[in-house]
Coordinates of N, CA and C in Angstrom, one line a residue:
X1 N 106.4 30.7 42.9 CA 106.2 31.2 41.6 C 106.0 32.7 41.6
X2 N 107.0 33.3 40.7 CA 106.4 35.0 40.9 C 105.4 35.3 40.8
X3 N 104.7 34.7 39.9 CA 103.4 35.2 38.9 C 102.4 35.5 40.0
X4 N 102.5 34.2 40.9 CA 101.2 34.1 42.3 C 101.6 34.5 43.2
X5 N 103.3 35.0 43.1 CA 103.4 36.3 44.4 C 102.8 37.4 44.1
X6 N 103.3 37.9 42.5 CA 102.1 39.1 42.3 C 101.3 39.3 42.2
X7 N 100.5 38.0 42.1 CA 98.8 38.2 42.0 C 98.6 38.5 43.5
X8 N 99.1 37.5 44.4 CA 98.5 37.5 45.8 C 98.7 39.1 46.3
X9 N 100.0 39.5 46.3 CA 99.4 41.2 46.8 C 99.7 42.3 45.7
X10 N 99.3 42.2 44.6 CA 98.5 43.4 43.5 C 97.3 42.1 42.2
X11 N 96.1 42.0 43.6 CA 95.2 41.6 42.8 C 94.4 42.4 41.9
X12 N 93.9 43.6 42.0 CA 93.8 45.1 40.9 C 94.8 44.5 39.8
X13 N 96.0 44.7 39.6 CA 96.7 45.0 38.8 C 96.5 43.7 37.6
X14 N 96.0 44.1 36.1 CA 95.6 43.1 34.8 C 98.0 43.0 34.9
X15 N 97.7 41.6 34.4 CA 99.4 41.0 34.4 C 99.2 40.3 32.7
X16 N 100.4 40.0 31.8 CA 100.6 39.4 30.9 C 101.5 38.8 31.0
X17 N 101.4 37.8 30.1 CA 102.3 36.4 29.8 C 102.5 36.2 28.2
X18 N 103.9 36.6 28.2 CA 104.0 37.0 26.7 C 105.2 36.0 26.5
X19 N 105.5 34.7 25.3 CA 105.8 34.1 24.4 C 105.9 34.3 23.1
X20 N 106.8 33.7 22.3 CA 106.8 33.7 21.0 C 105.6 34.0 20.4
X21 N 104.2 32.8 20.8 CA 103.6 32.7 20.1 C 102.1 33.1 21.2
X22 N 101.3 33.5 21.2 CA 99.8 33.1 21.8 C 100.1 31.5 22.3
X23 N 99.7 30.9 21.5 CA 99.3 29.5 21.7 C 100.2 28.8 22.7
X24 N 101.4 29.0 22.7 CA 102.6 28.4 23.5 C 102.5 29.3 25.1
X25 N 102.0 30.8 25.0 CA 101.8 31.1 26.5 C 100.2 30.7 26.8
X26 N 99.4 30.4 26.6 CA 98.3 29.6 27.1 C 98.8 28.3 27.7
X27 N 99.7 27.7 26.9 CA 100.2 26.5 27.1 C 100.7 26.1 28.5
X28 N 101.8 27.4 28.9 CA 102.5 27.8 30.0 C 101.9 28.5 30.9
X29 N 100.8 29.4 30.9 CA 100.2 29.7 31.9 C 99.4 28.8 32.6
X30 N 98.5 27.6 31.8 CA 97.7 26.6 32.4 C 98.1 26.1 33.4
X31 N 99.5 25.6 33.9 CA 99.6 25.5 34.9 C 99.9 26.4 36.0
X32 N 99.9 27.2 35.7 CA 99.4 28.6 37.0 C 98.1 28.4 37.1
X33 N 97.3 28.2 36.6 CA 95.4 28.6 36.7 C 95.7 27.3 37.6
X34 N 95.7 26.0 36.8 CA 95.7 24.6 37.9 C 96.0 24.0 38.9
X35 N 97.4 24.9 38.9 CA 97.8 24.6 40.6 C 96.9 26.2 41.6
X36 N 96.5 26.8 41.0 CA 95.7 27.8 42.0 C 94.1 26.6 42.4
X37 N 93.9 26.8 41.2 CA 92.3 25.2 41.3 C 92.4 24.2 42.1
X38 N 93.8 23.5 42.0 CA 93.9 22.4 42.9 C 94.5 22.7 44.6
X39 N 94.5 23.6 44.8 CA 95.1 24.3 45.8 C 94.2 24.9 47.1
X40 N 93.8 24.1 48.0 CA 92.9 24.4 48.0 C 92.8 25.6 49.2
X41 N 93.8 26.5 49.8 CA 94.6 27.2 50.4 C 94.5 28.2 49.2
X42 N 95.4 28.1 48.1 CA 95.2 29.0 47.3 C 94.1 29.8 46.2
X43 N 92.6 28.7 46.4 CA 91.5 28.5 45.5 C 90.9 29.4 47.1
X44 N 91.0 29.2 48.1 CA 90.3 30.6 49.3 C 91.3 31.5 48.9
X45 N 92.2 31.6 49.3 CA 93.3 33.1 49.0 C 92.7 33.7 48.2
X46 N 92.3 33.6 46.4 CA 92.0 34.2 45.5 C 90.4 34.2 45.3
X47 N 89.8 33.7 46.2 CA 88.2 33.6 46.4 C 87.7 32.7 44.8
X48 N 88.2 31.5 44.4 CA 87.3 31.1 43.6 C 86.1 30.4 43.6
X49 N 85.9 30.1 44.7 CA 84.4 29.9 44.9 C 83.6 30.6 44.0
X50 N 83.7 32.1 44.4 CA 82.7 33.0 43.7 C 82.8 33.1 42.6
X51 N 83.0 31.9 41.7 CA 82.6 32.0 40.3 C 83.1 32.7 39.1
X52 N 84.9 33.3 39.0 CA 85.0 33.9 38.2 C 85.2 33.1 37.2
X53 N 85.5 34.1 36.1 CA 86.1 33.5 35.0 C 87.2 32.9 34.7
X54 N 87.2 31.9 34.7 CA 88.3 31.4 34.1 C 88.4 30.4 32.8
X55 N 89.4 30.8 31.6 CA 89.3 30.1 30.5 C 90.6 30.1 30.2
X56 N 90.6 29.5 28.9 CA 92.2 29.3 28.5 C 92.8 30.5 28.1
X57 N 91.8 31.3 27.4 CA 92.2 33.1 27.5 C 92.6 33.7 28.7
X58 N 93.2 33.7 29.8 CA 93.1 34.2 31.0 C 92.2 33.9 32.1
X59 N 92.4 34.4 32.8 CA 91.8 34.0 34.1 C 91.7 35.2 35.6
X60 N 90.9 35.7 35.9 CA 90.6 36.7 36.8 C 90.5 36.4 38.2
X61 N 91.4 37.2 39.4 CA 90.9 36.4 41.1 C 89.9 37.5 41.5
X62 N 89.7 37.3 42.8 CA 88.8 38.6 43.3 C 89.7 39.9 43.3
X63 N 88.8 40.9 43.0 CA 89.8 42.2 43.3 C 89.2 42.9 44.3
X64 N 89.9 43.9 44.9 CA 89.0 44.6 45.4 C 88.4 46.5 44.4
X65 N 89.0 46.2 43.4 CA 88.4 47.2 42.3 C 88.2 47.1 41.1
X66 N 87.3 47.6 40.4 CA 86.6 46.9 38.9 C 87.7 47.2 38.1
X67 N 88.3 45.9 37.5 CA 88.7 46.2 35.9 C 88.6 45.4 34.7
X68 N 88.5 45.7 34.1 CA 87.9 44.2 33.4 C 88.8 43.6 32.6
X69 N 89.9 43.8 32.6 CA 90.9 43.0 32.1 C 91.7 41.7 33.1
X70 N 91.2 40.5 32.4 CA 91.9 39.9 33.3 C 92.9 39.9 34.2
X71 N 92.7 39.5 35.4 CA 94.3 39.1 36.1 C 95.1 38.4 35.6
X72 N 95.5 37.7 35.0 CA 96.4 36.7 34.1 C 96.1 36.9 32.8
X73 N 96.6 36.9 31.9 CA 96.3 37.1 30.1 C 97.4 36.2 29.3
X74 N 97.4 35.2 28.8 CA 98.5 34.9 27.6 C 98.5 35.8 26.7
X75 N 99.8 36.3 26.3 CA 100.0 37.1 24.3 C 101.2 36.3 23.9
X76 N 101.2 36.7 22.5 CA 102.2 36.6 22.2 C 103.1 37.3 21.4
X77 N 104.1 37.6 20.4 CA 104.6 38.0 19.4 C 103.0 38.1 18.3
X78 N 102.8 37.2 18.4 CA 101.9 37.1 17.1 C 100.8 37.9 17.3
X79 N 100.1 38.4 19.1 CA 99.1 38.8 19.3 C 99.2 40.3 18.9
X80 N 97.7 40.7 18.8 CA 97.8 42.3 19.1 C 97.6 42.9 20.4
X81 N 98.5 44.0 20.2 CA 98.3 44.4 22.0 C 97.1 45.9 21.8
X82 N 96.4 46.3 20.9 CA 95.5 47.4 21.0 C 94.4 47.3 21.9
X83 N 94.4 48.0 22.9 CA 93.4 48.3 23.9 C 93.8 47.7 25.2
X84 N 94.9 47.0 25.1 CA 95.7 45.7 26.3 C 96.5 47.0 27.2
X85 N 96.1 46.9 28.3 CA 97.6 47.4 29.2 C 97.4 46.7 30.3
X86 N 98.7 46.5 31.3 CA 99.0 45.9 32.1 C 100.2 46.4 32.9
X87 N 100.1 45.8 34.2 CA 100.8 46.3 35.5 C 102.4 45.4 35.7
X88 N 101.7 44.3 34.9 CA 102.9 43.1 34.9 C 103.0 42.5 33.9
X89 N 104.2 42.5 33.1 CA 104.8 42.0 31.7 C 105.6 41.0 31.8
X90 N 105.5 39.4 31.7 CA 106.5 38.7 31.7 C 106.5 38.4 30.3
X91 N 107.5 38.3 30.1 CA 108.2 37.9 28.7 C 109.2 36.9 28.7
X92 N 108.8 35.6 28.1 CA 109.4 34.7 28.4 C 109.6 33.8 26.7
X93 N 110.8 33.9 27.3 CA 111.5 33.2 25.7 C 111.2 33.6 24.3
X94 N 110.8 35.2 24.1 CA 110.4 35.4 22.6 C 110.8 35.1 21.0
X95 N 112.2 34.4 21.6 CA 112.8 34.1 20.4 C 113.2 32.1 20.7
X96 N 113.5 31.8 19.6 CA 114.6 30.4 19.9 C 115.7 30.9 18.6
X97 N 115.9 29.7 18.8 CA 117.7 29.1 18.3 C 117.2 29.1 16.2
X98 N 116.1 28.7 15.9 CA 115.4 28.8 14.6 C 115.4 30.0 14.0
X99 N 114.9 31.0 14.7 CA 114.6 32.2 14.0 C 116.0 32.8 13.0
X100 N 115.7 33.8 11.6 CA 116.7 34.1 11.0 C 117.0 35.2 11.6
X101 N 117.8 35.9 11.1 CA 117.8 37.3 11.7 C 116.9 39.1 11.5
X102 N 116.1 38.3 10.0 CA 115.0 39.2 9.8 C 114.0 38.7 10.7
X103 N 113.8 37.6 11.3 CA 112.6 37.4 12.6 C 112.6 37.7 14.0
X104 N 114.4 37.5 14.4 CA 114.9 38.5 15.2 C 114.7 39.9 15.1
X105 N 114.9 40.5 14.0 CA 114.7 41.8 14.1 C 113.4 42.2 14.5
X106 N 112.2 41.4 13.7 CA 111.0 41.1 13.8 C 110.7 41.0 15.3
X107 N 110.8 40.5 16.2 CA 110.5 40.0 17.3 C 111.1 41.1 18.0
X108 N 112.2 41.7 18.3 CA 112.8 43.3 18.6 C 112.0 44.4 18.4
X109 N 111.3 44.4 17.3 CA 110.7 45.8 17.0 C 109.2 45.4 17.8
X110 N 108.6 44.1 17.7 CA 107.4 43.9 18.3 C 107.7 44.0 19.9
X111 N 108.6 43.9 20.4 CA 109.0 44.0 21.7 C 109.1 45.1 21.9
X112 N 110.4 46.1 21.7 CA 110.3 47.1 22.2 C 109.9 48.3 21.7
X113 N 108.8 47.8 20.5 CA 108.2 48.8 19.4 C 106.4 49.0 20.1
X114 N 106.3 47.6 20.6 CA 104.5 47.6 20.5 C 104.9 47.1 21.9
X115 N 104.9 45.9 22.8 CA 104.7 45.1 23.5 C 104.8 45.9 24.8
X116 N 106.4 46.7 25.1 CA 106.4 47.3 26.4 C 105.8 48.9 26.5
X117 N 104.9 49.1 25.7 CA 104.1 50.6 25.5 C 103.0 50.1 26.5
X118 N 102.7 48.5 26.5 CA 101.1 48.5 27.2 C 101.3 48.5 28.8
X119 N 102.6 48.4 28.8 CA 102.4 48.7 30.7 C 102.3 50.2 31.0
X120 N 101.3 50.0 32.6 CA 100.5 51.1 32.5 C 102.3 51.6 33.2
X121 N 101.7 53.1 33.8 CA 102.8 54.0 34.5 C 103.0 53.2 36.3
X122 N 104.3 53.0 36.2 CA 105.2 51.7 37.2 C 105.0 50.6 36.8
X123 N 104.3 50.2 36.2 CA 104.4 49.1 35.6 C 106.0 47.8 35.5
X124 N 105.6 46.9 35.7 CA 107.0 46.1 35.5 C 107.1 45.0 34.6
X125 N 108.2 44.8 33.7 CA 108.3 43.9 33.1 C 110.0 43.1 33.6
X126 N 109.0 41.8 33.6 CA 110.1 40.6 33.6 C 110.7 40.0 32.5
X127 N 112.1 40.0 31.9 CA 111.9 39.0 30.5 C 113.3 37.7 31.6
X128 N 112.5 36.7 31.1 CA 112.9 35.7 31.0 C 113.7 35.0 29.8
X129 N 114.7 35.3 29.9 CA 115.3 34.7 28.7 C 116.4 33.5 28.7
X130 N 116.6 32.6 27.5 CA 118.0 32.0 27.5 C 118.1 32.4 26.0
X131 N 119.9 32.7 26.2 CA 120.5 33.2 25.6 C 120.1 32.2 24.2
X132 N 120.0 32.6 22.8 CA 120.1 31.8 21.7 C 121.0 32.2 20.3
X133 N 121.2 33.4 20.6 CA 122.3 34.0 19.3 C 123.3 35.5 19.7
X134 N 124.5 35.6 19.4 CA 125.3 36.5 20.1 C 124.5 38.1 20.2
X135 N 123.7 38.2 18.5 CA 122.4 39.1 18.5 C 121.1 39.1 18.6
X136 N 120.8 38.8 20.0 CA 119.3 38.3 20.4 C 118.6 39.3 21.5
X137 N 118.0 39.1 21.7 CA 116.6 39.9 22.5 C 117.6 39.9 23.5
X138 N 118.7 39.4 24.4 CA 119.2 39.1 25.6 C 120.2 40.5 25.5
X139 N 120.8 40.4 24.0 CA 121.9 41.8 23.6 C 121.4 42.7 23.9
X140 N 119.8 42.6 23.5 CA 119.6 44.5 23.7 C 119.1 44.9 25.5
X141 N 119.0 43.6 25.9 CA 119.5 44.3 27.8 C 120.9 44.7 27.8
X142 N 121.5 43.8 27.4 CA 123.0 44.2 27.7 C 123.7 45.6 28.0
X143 N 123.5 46.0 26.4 CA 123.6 47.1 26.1 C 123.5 47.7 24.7
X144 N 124.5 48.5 23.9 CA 123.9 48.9 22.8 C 123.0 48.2 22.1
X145 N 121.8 48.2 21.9 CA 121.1 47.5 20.8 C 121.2 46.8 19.8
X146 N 121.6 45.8 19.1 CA 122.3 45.4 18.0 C 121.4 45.5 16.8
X147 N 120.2 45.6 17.3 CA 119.4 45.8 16.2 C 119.0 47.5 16.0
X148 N 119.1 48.3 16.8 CA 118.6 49.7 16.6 C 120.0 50.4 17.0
X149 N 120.6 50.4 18.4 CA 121.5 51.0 18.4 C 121.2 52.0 19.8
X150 N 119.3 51.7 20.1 CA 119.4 52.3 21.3 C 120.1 51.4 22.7
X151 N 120.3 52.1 24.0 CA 120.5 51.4 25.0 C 119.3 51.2 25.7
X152 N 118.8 49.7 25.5 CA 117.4 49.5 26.4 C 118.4 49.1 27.2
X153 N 119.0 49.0 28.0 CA 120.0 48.2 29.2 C 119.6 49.1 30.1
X154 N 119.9 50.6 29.8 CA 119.7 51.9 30.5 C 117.8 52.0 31.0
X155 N 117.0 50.9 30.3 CA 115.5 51.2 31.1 C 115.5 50.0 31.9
X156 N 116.6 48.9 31.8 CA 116.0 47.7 32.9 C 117.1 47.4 34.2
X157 N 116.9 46.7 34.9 CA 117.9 45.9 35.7 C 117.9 44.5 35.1
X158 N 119.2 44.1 34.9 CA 119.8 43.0 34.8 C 119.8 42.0 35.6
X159 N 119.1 40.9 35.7 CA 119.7 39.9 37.3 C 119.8 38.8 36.9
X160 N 121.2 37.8 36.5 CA 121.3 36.7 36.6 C 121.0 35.6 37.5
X161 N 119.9 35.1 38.2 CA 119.5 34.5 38.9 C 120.5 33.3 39.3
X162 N 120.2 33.2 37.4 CA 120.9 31.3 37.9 C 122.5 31.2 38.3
X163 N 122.8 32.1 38.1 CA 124.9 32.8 38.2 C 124.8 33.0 39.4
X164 N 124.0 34.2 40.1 CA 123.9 34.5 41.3 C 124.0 33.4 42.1
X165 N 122.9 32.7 41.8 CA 122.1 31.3 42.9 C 123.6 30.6 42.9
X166 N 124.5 30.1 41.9 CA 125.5 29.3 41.9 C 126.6 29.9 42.3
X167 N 126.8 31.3 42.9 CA 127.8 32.2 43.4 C 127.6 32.5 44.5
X168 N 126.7 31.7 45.0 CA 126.4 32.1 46.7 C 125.7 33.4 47.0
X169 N 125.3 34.3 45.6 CA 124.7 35.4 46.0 C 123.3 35.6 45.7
X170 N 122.8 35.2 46.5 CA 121.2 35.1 45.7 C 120.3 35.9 46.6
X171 N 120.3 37.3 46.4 CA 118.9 38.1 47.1 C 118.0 38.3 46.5
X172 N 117.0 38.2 47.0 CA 115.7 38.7 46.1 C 115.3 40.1 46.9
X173 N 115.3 40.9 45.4 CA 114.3 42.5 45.7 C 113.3 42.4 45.6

């Protein structure tokens, strides 16, 4: 799982788990917190013995420097991100196949209007997407923006995993 490769070597670094909604990435992160709890290999790795916090809000490992933002955080579209930054941004599935295209647009400006401002400097964000409409959150990696007209394609790398994996070319950076 990425999420507990990144924790394991940048435990410092506060990470988010961003969804459509709040409620659905709590949903999705819980099984990251559980299999770290039941793990009992990975419950010494991240020192839970020592009693951190852990709730359905996020969840914190040992660091070796103070910060008080959790290590793990669910948001969502719906959340607010004021006073939030973070080292690691996954963004997973912000839209479905439902939304119109004023909630699309909606969900675009909360993405790359508010959402990717809170990573700190190097910072990295992951979006996880499946494709759900020819003008979707997936277009504006591509390239021209369909909803603004900028190139966010030109701030990320692209990597088809699942194409790769099925093309015999599957490296990980």
């Amino acid at each position: 799982d990425l999420g507990l490769q990144w924790t394991a070597f940048n435990k410092n670094d506060p990470c988010k788990y961003m969804t459509k909604a709040a409620k659905l990435a709590k949903e999705k992160l819980a099984p990251v917190k559980e299999h770290i709890e039941f793990n009992r290999k990975l419950r010494e790795d991240f020192a839970l013995s020592q009693g951190l916090e852990w709730s359905q809000d996020g969840f914190t490992v040992v660091r070796t420097a103070f910060r008080e933002d959790p290590t793990w955080e669910p948001c969502g579209l719906d959340s607010s991100y004021v006073g939030k930054n973070c080292r690691f941004l996954v963004i997973d599935d912000p839209v479905d196949a439902k939304m119109s295209p004023d909630a699309m647009l909606a969900a675009h400006d909360k993405i790359f209007g508010e959402a990717l401002n809170i990573l700190e400097a190097g910072g990295i964000a992951i979006f996880i997407l499946t494709r759900k409409a020819p003008e979707d959150i997936g277009a504006c990696l591509e390239g021209p923006c369909p909803f603004c007209e900028t190139n966010h394609s030109a701030m990320v790398k692209v990597i088809d995993y699942g194409k790769a994996f099925l093309e015999g070319d599957f490296t990980r950076e």
